[in-house]
Amino acid sequence: ALSQTPSISPISSEGREDLQVNRLETQIWIKPDIQKTDVDFSEILNAIQEIAKDVNIFFDELEGVNSPSKDDDSLLHHGNLTSTSDDASRLEVVGEEVPDKNKTSGLYFRDGKCRIDYILVYRKSNPQTEKREVFERNIRAEGLQMEKESSLTNSDIIFVKLHAPWEVLGKYAELMNVRMPFRRKIYYLHRRYKFMNRIEKQISRFRGWLPKKPMKLDKETLPDLEENDCYTAPFSQQRIHHFIIHNKDTFFNNATRSRIVHHILQRVKYEEGKNKIGLNRLLSNGSYEAAFPLHEGSYRSKNSIKTHGAENHRHLLYECWASWGVWYKYQPLDLVRRYFGEKIGLYFAWLGWYTGMLFPAAFIGLFVFLYGVTTLNHCQVSKEVCQATDIIMCPICDKYCPFMRLSDSCIYAKVTHLFDNGATVFFAVFMAVWATVFLEFWKRRRAVIAYDWDLIDWEEEEEEIRPQFEAKYSKKERMNPISGKPEPYQAFADKCSRLIVSASGIFFMICVVIAAVFGIVIYRVVTVSTFAAFKWALIRNNSQVATTGTAVCINFCIIMLLNVTSETLIIFFTEQPRTESEWENSFTLKMFLFQFVNLNSSTFYIAFFLGRFTGHPGAYLRLINRWRLEECHPSGCLIDLCMQMGIIMVLKQTWNNFMELGYPLIQNWWTRRKLRQEYGTQRKTSFPQWEKDYNLQPMNAYGLFDEYLEMILQFGFTTIFVAAFPLAPLLALLNNIIEIRLDAYKFVTQWRRPLASRAKDIGIWYGILEGIGILSVITNAFVIAVTSDFIPRLVYAYKYGPCAGQGEAGQKCMVGYVNASLSVFLVSDFENRSEPTSNGSEFSGSPLKYCRYRDYRDPPHSPVPYGYTLQFWHVLAARLAFIIVFEHLVFCIKHLISYLIPDLPKDLRDRMRREKYLIQEMMYEAELERLQKERKERKKNGKSYHNEWP
């Protein structure tokens, strides 16, 4: 056997590159002799392995001295996809024939056997050649196989293809505690009584008559995901016989292989030095231009998936998930997790859960709106407003605004009733409870997903230090308590000072947003007078609505402009945390705070400040002693709040969807157009997969940040002011149904395949959602009490109306409410700068003496002119009491629900305990069975050893 081992004396460049092949040939030559003789060759095998290790070390030392540059053409093949290397010829001698499809698919090395697990891209003209040489030499020392290809479109671009052999995958899978399937699941069924079995049979028979659920995916089109039907355990090479291995090439799926290769690349050195390590640093300093795993082929096929099946998982995801034709079906989350990893799978699981929970909220909100429609003709307040032709309202702005009849605001009063009616309070309570139920049940859903995806016992690895942190604090070091190695250290005083600077920067940016809102307020004040003097009668008669509409559009433009400019500033103001996850959490919190204030500041102004501090006719409060503050419409301020929310929500969601899909589509279309012009259509279709993926758009630098941020801001818009706009959940639901397919289409077709990474939950976003849920209770209490007319109507019905003292509050009790809510003003008491140009003679033929305005004040001839009436104080006390009672009641309900709903479902807890027990039993039985087999084989061969297990 020793005489048949390959010679190791010649040391050539080919020999150095073919070390893996030589070791493989060594094993293949020895194996037949072991089968032919009865001699124990364990010592010979150990000796050969030691020789191979020495050869490996010797080669590595020689490579550092004599190896040619890895960036030269010695390893380079200029886009020749059909040529085979010497490695491939040797492998084909000992292995089976390779299908031609593998050689031309662009997913394998030129030999057609080694699957490409990772792609690195660099340019020949890049000066960082030496770092790449050292890095690639160390990659080979780790056991990874490498091939290079030049780009078909640009000879300066080089693609480095990496493949991890079985030995490397097994070694690092064990180090990374990758869980792999080892036994089929045994589903334990509880014992049931005969009566219950009969009932279940009758129910199943009745279900057979009903049509099948249209939202469920066809199981025939989905592959059998083995890991979901098997118990899993951390991979171990010593217990490899325990695991279900049908084929070593497919045992580790593509996402897991890419994750293992990325793990290796993050720990490979590229330069002498303590921290000169990892692919991320080479990407940041420009040594490599891109790094990504490959998509599994094309997402389109000439044949139908129903007749010919899916070409690959990407094609399957496109047909069953990213296609618009399946918008009403459930998401194939297990397939998403298998292709993109647990982190992206959790995002889509959360998005799907949020969208599903929006159905009851949208239904109740639509019911509240329809209730307002059906009761519109019976609303006493709307009737009185529409019939009040003899009530003349005071002008709403200085000079140019005319007197107007109250009946002119009839349409606005009816529209207000659609959103502000008897069901509004119930809906606000429902939405506060809904937010709690959503979060509590998401925790349960996340627990089930974590169990199914083997994330229960998963712990994040010790993260590497950010290069920026290392560069800034490399002079001062201390011992890491986990790894025991020295690392850069940031002093406490420096950390505090940076936190203060960071907080001051964010505060300054929020002040900029408030200044922008102040500018919008001035615009509204100035423009309402301009529109009131406009030539067109349509705008002149609806000057306040025109002012609100244009102000909202301008506000939206300012919001989007600030969002674009804020990203760079927030990155600058974010302190320098030690790890990437700490930086992401800090950046996420700051970015969310800024964008939340930016999006909702104008809405807060309209809801709680518009028309509240204007004074009264004759004594208006003015801005900078010049501009009179804006008043609410005679029908109330709620119509302004509804317009603000409706326009902002629709415009922002439309813009976000366009930017998410439209921007990558346009960029990819432009790239394809240039390639088509230069190389023609036929040439483009023959591009290998790595070339096609390189021309796609990379996933943004912040991962899923933009996707989560968009949905969390929408969640805030849906819950915080939902009492003023009950249709917000319906708009959010319609947007999310589109959003799921847009994001799926973007991930499958427009972006490079992101690295499959693991995560146990949605991270810091859950805490932000809880904070929004608490804030929504407070804001909805103030919207009902302050912005709407619910409390003034209630006080009038029980205290001042026709039913006062009777304990009733129906529509008949609201007779005279409009007149009681308006105060009287003497026209001669107007200030000179507020006096209107017209005297109101067009209404009665003579100049007006009195006009009305919305407030609870005494008449001009009372002992205290224009002082607050007793009704004003009753309304104010009722508002404060409602806020306190509403908040305490809703918070008690929220906490009660949180207490009653356990985070872990009982059946899941039982399944976890039973699985733990079964795994221990199976491992023991498998080990015992292996030992018994070995003992029988030894006895059969006439060998016996002492100290054996019984």
mmCIF file of N, CA and C in Angstrom, residues 786-853:
data_model
loop_
_atom_site.group_PDB
_atom_site.id
_atom_site.type_symbol
_atom_site.label_atom_id
_atom_site.label_comp_id
_atom_site.label_asym_id
_atom_site.label_seq_id
_atom_site.Cartn_x
_atom_site.Cartn_y
_atom_site.Cartn_z
ATOM 1 N N VAL A 786 -60.092 65.680 23.190
ATOM 2 C CA VAL A 786 -59.751 67.055 22.820
ATOM 3 C C VAL A 786 -60.140 67.380 21.384
ATOM 4 N N THR A 787 -59.779 66.499 20.439
ATOM 5 C CA THR A 787 -59.971 66.825 19.029
ATOM 6 C C THR A 787 -61.406 66.641 18.578
ATOM 7 N N SER A 788 -62.025 65.530 18.980
ATOM 8 C CA SER A 788 -63.398 65.267 18.541
ATOM 9 C C SER A 788 -64.392 66.002 19.433
ATOM 10 N N ASP A 789 -65.648 65.972 19.022
ATOM 11 C CA ASP A 789 -66.723 66.609 19.797
ATOM 12 C C ASP A 789 -67.484 65.600 20.646
ATOM 13 N N PHE A 790 -66.884 64.455 20.927
ATOM 14 C CA PHE A 790 -67.579 63.415 21.679
ATOM 15 C C PHE A 790 -67.913 63.885 23.098
ATOM 16 N N ILE A 791 -66.941 64.469 23.790
ATOM 17 C CA ILE A 791 -67.156 64.894 25.179
ATOM 18 C C ILE A 791 -68.118 66.088 25.254
ATOM 19 N N PRO A 792 -67.959 67.155 24.434
ATOM 20 C CA PRO A 792 -68.945 68.250 24.492
ATOM 21 C C PRO A 792 -70.368 67.785 24.229
ATOM 22 N N ARG A 793 -70.553 66.855 23.306
ATOM 23 C CA ARG A 793 -71.911 66.349 23.040
ATOM 24 C C ARG A 793 -72.441 65.557 24.231
ATOM 25 N N LEU A 794 -71.555 64.773 24.852
ATOM 26 C CA LEU A 794 -71.982 63.983 26.005
ATOM 27 C C LEU A 794 -72.381 64.895 27.162
ATOM 28 N N VAL A 795 -71.596 65.943 27.413
ATOM 29 C CA VAL A 795 -71.919 66.885 28.494
ATOM 30 C C VAL A 795 -73.235 67.600 28.204
ATOM 31 N N TYR A 796 -73.441 67.996 26.966
ATOM 32 C CA TYR A 796 -74.685 68.679 26.607
ATOM 33 C C TYR A 796 -75.892 67.753 26.786
ATOM 34 N N ALA A 797 -75.752 66.499 26.363
ATOM 35 C CA ALA A 797 -76.880 65.570 26.439
ATOM 36 C C ALA A 797 -77.282 65.304 27.887
ATOM 37 N N TYR A 798 -76.338 65.191 28.800
ATOM 38 C CA TYR A 798 -76.650 64.831 30.181
ATOM 39 C C TYR A 798 -76.881 66.038 31.089
ATOM 40 N N LYS A 799 -76.392 67.226 30.675
ATOM 41 C CA LYS A 799 -76.437 68.368 31.592
ATOM 42 C C LYS A 799 -77.269 69.544 31.073
ATOM 43 N N TYR A 800 -77.221 69.797 29.764
ATOM 44 C CA TYR A 800 -77.829 71.022 29.254
ATOM 45 C C TYR A 800 -78.928 70.769 28.217
ATOM 46 N N GLY A 801 -79.034 69.593 27.662
ATOM 47 C CA GLY A 801 -79.987 69.329 26.599
ATOM 48 C C GLY A 801 -81.395 69.066 27.106
ATOM 49 N N PRO A 802 -82.273 68.697 26.195
ATOM 50 C CA PRO A 802 -83.678 68.418 26.573
ATOM 51 C C PRO A 802 -83.793 67.229 27.529
ATOM 52 N N CYS A 803 -82.824 66.324 27.527
ATOM 53 C CA CYS A 803 -82.873 65.134 28.381
ATOM 54 C C CYS A 803 -82.026 65.299 29.633
ATOM 55 N N ALA A 804 -81.677 66.528 30.015
ATOM 56 C CA ALA A 804 -80.819 66.760 31.171
ATOM 57 C C ALA A 804 -81.439 66.182 32.431
ATOM 58 N N GLY A 805 -80.675 65.419 33.168
ATOM 59 C CA GLY A 805 -81.138 64.805 34.405
ATOM 60 C C GLY A 805 -81.917 63.524 34.213
ATOM 61 N N GLN A 806 -82.178 63.101 32.996
ATOM 62 C CA GLN A 806 -82.963 61.888 32.738
ATOM 63 C C GLN A 806 -82.090 60.664 32.476
ATOM 64 N N GLY A 807 -80.775 60.829 32.324
ATOM 65 C CA GLY A 807 -79.877 59.701 32.101
ATOM 66 C C GLY A 807 -79.939 59.156 30.697
ATOM 67 N N GLU A 808 -80.378 59.947 29.742
ATOM 68 C CA GLU A 808 -80.441 59.511 28.352
ATOM 69 C C GLU A 808 -79.485 60.364 27.514
ATOM 70 N N ALA A 809 -79.059 59.776 26.350
ATOM 71 C CA ALA A 809 -78.130 60.508 25.476
ATOM 72 C C ALA A 809 -78.372 60.150 24.025
ATOM 73 N N GLY A 810 -79.628 59.997 23.605
ATOM 74 C CA GLY A 810 -79.943 59.677 22.220
ATOM 75 C C GLY A 810 -79.907 60.916 21.342
ATOM 76 N N GLN A 811 -80.311 60.729 20.071
ATOM 77 C CA GLN A 811 -80.301 61.847 19.129
ATOM 78 C C GLN A 811 -81.306 62.916 19.508
ATOM 79 N N LYS A 812 -82.405 62.525 20.132
ATOM 80 C CA LYS A 812 -83.401 63.521 20.536
ATOM 81 C C LYS A 812 -82.873 64.429 21.641
ATOM 82 N N CYS A 813 -81.884 63.942 22.373
ATOM 83 C CA CYS A 813 -81.288 64.744 23.440
ATOM 84 C C CYS A 813 -80.283 65.764 22.921
ATOM 85 N N MET A 814 -79.958 65.722 21.611
ATOM 86 C CA MET A 814 -78.973 66.627 21.032
ATOM 87 C C MET A 814 -79.610 67.823 20.356
ATOM 88 N N VAL A 815 -80.904 67.996 20.488
ATOM 89 C CA VAL A 815 -81.587 69.141 19.879
ATOM 90 C C VAL A 815 -81.065 70.430 20.523
ATOM 91 N N GLY A 816 -80.627 71.356 19.693
ATOM 92 C CA GLY A 816 -80.100 72.626 20.179
ATOM 93 C C GLY A 816 -78.630 72.616 20.515
ATOM 94 N N TYR A 817 -77.940 71.516 20.226
ATOM 95 C CA TYR A 817 -76.518 71.435 20.576
ATOM 96 C C TYR A 817 -75.687 72.444 19.785
ATOM 97 N N VAL A 818 -75.948 72.601 18.507
ATOM 98 C CA VAL A 818 -75.130 73.492 17.674
ATOM 99 C C VAL A 818 -75.219 74.919 18.184
ATOM 100 N N ASN A 819 -76.425 75.368 18.499
ATOM 101 C CA ASN A 819 -76.594 76.738 18.997
ATOM 102 C C ASN A 819 -75.904 76.921 20.337
ATOM 103 N N ALA A 820 -75.929 75.871 21.208
ATOM 104 C CA ALA A 820 -75.308 75.965 22.531
ATOM 105 C C ALA A 820 -73.790 75.952 22.450
ATOM 106 N N SER A 821 -73.220 75.410 21.339
ATOM 107 C CA SER A 821 -71.760 75.330 21.211
ATOM 108 C C SER A 821 -71.163 76.557 20.534
ATOM 109 N N LEU A 822 -72.012 77.525 20.136
ATOM 110 C CA LEU A 822 -71.541 78.736 19.476
ATOM 111 C C LEU A 822 -71.732 79.939 20.378
ATOM 112 N N SER A 823 -70.755 80.826 20.395
ATOM 113 C CA SER A 823 -70.839 82.058 21.175
ATOM 114 C C SER A 823 -71.136 83.232 20.250
ATOM 115 N N VAL A 824 -71.547 84.357 20.840
ATOM 116 C CA VAL A 824 -71.949 85.551 20.094
ATOM 117 C C VAL A 824 -70.857 86.607 20.196
ATOM 118 N N PHE A 825 -70.593 87.292 19.060
ATOM 119 C CA PHE A 825 -69.578 88.347 19.030
ATOM 120 C C PHE A 825 -70.171 89.592 18.382
ATOM 121 N N LEU A 826 -69.897 90.741 18.979
ATOM 122 C CA LEU A 826 -70.333 92.030 18.454
ATOM 123 C C LEU A 826 -69.339 92.476 17.379
ATOM 124 N N VAL A 827 -69.838 92.677 16.152
ATOM 125 C CA VAL A 827 -68.969 92.977 15.012
ATOM 126 C C VAL A 827 -68.170 94.254 15.226
ATOM 127 N N SER A 828 -68.737 95.210 15.947
ATOM 128 C CA SER A 828 -68.042 96.488 16.161
ATOM 129 C C SER A 828 -66.822 96.348 17.058
ATOM 130 N N ASP A 829 -66.665 95.171 17.726
ATOM 131 C CA ASP A 829 -65.516 94.959 18.609
ATOM 132 C C ASP A 829 -64.295 94.410 17.870
ATOM 133 N N PHE A 830 -64.381 94.232 16.533
ATOM 134 C CA PHE A 830 -63.239 93.738 15.768
ATOM 135 C C PHE A 830 -62.069 94.702 15.875
ATOM 136 N N GLU A 831 -60.846 94.157 15.884
ATOM 137 C CA GLU A 831 -59.652 94.986 15.787
ATOM 138 C C GLU A 831 -59.558 95.572 14.371
ATOM 139 N N ASN A 832 -58.800 96.623 14.237
ATOM 140 C CA ASN A 832 -58.675 97.261 12.916
ATOM 141 C C ASN A 832 -58.063 96.318 11.888
ATOM 142 N N ARG A 833 -57.027 95.566 12.277
ATOM 143 C CA ARG A 833 -56.373 94.685 11.307
ATOM 144 C C ARG A 833 -57.140 93.397 11.067
ATOM 145 N N SER A 834 -58.174 93.146 11.895
ATOM 146 C CA SER A 834 -58.981 91.933 11.705
ATOM 147 C C SER A 834 -60.312 92.232 11.043
ATOM 148 N N GLU A 835 -60.685 93.482 10.952
ATOM 149 C CA GLU A 835 -62.010 93.826 10.437
ATOM 150 C C GLU A 835 -62.128 93.417 8.964
ATOM 151 N N PRO A 836 -63.164 92.651 8.632
ATOM 152 C CA PRO A 836 -63.318 92.191 7.239
ATOM 153 C C PRO A 836 -63.666 93.334 6.305
ATOM 154 N N THR A 837 -63.345 93.147 5.030
ATOM 155 C CA THR A 837 -63.638 94.173 4.025
ATOM 156 C C THR A 837 -65.128 94.295 3.750
ATOM 157 N N SER A 838 -65.867 93.213 3.887
ATOM 158 C CA SER A 838 -67.328 93.264 3.680
ATOM 159 C C SER A 838 -68.011 93.399 5.030
ATOM 160 N N ASN A 839 -69.204 94.051 5.006
ATOM 161 C CA ASN A 839 -69.946 94.272 6.254
ATOM 162 C C ASN A 839 -71.063 93.267 6.466
ATOM 163 N N GLY A 840 -71.181 92.280 5.575
ATOM 164 C CA GLY A 840 -72.205 91.247 5.731
ATOM 165 C C GLY A 840 -73.587 91.661 5.296
ATOM 166 N N SER A 841 -73.701 92.750 4.550
ATOM 167 C CA SER A 841 -75.029 93.207 4.129
ATOM 168 C C SER A 841 -75.655 92.278 3.101
ATOM 169 N N GLU A 842 -74.853 91.384 2.477
ATOM 170 C CA GLU A 842 -75.411 90.483 1.473
ATOM 171 C C GLU A 842 -76.328 89.431 2.090
ATOM 172 N N PHE A 843 -76.288 89.264 3.420
ATOM 173 C CA PHE A 843 -77.130 88.246 4.057
ATOM 174 C C PHE A 843 -78.522 88.786 4.414
ATOM 175 N N SER A 844 -78.588 90.001 4.954
ATOM 176 C CA SER A 844 -79.889 90.523 5.404
ATOM 177 C C SER A 844 -80.226 91.890 4.814
ATOM 178 N N GLY A 845 -79.370 92.400 3.948
ATOM 179 C CA GLY A 845 -79.620 93.697 3.342
ATOM 180 C C GLY A 845 -79.097 94.850 4.152
ATOM 181 N N SER A 846 -78.679 94.620 5.374
ATOM 182 C CA SER A 846 -78.124 95.663 6.235
ATOM 183 C C SER A 846 -76.863 95.128 6.896
ATOM 184 N N PRO A 847 -75.962 95.988 7.349
ATOM 185 C CA PRO A 847 -74.722 95.513 7.970
ATOM 186 C C PRO A 847 -74.999 94.625 9.191
ATOM 187 N N LEU A 848 -74.181 93.600 9.329
ATOM 188 C CA LEU A 848 -74.345 92.670 10.445
ATOM 189 C C LEU A 848 -73.919 93.324 11.756
ATOM 190 N N LYS A 849 -74.668 93.008 12.820
ATOM 191 C CA LYS A 849 -74.284 93.475 14.145
ATOM 192 C C LYS A 849 -73.595 92.386 14.961
ATOM 193 N N TYR A 850 -74.009 91.134 14.718
ATOM 194 C CA TYR A 850 -73.459 90.011 15.489
ATOM 195 C C TYR A 850 -73.054 88.880 14.540
ATOM 196 N N CYS A 851 -72.054 88.161 14.955
ATOM 197 C CA CYS A 851 -71.663 86.915 14.274
ATOM 198 C C CYS A 851 -71.347 85.873 15.342
ATOM 199 N N ARG A 852 -71.257 84.611 14.928
ATOM 200 C CA ARG A 852 -71.054 83.515 15.876
ATOM 201 C C ARG A 852 -69.670 82.875 15.651
ATOM 202 N N TYR A 853 -69.148 82.253 16.708
ATOM 203 C CA TYR A 853 -67.858 81.539 16.620
ATOM 204 C C TYR A 853 -67.888 80.361 17.593
#
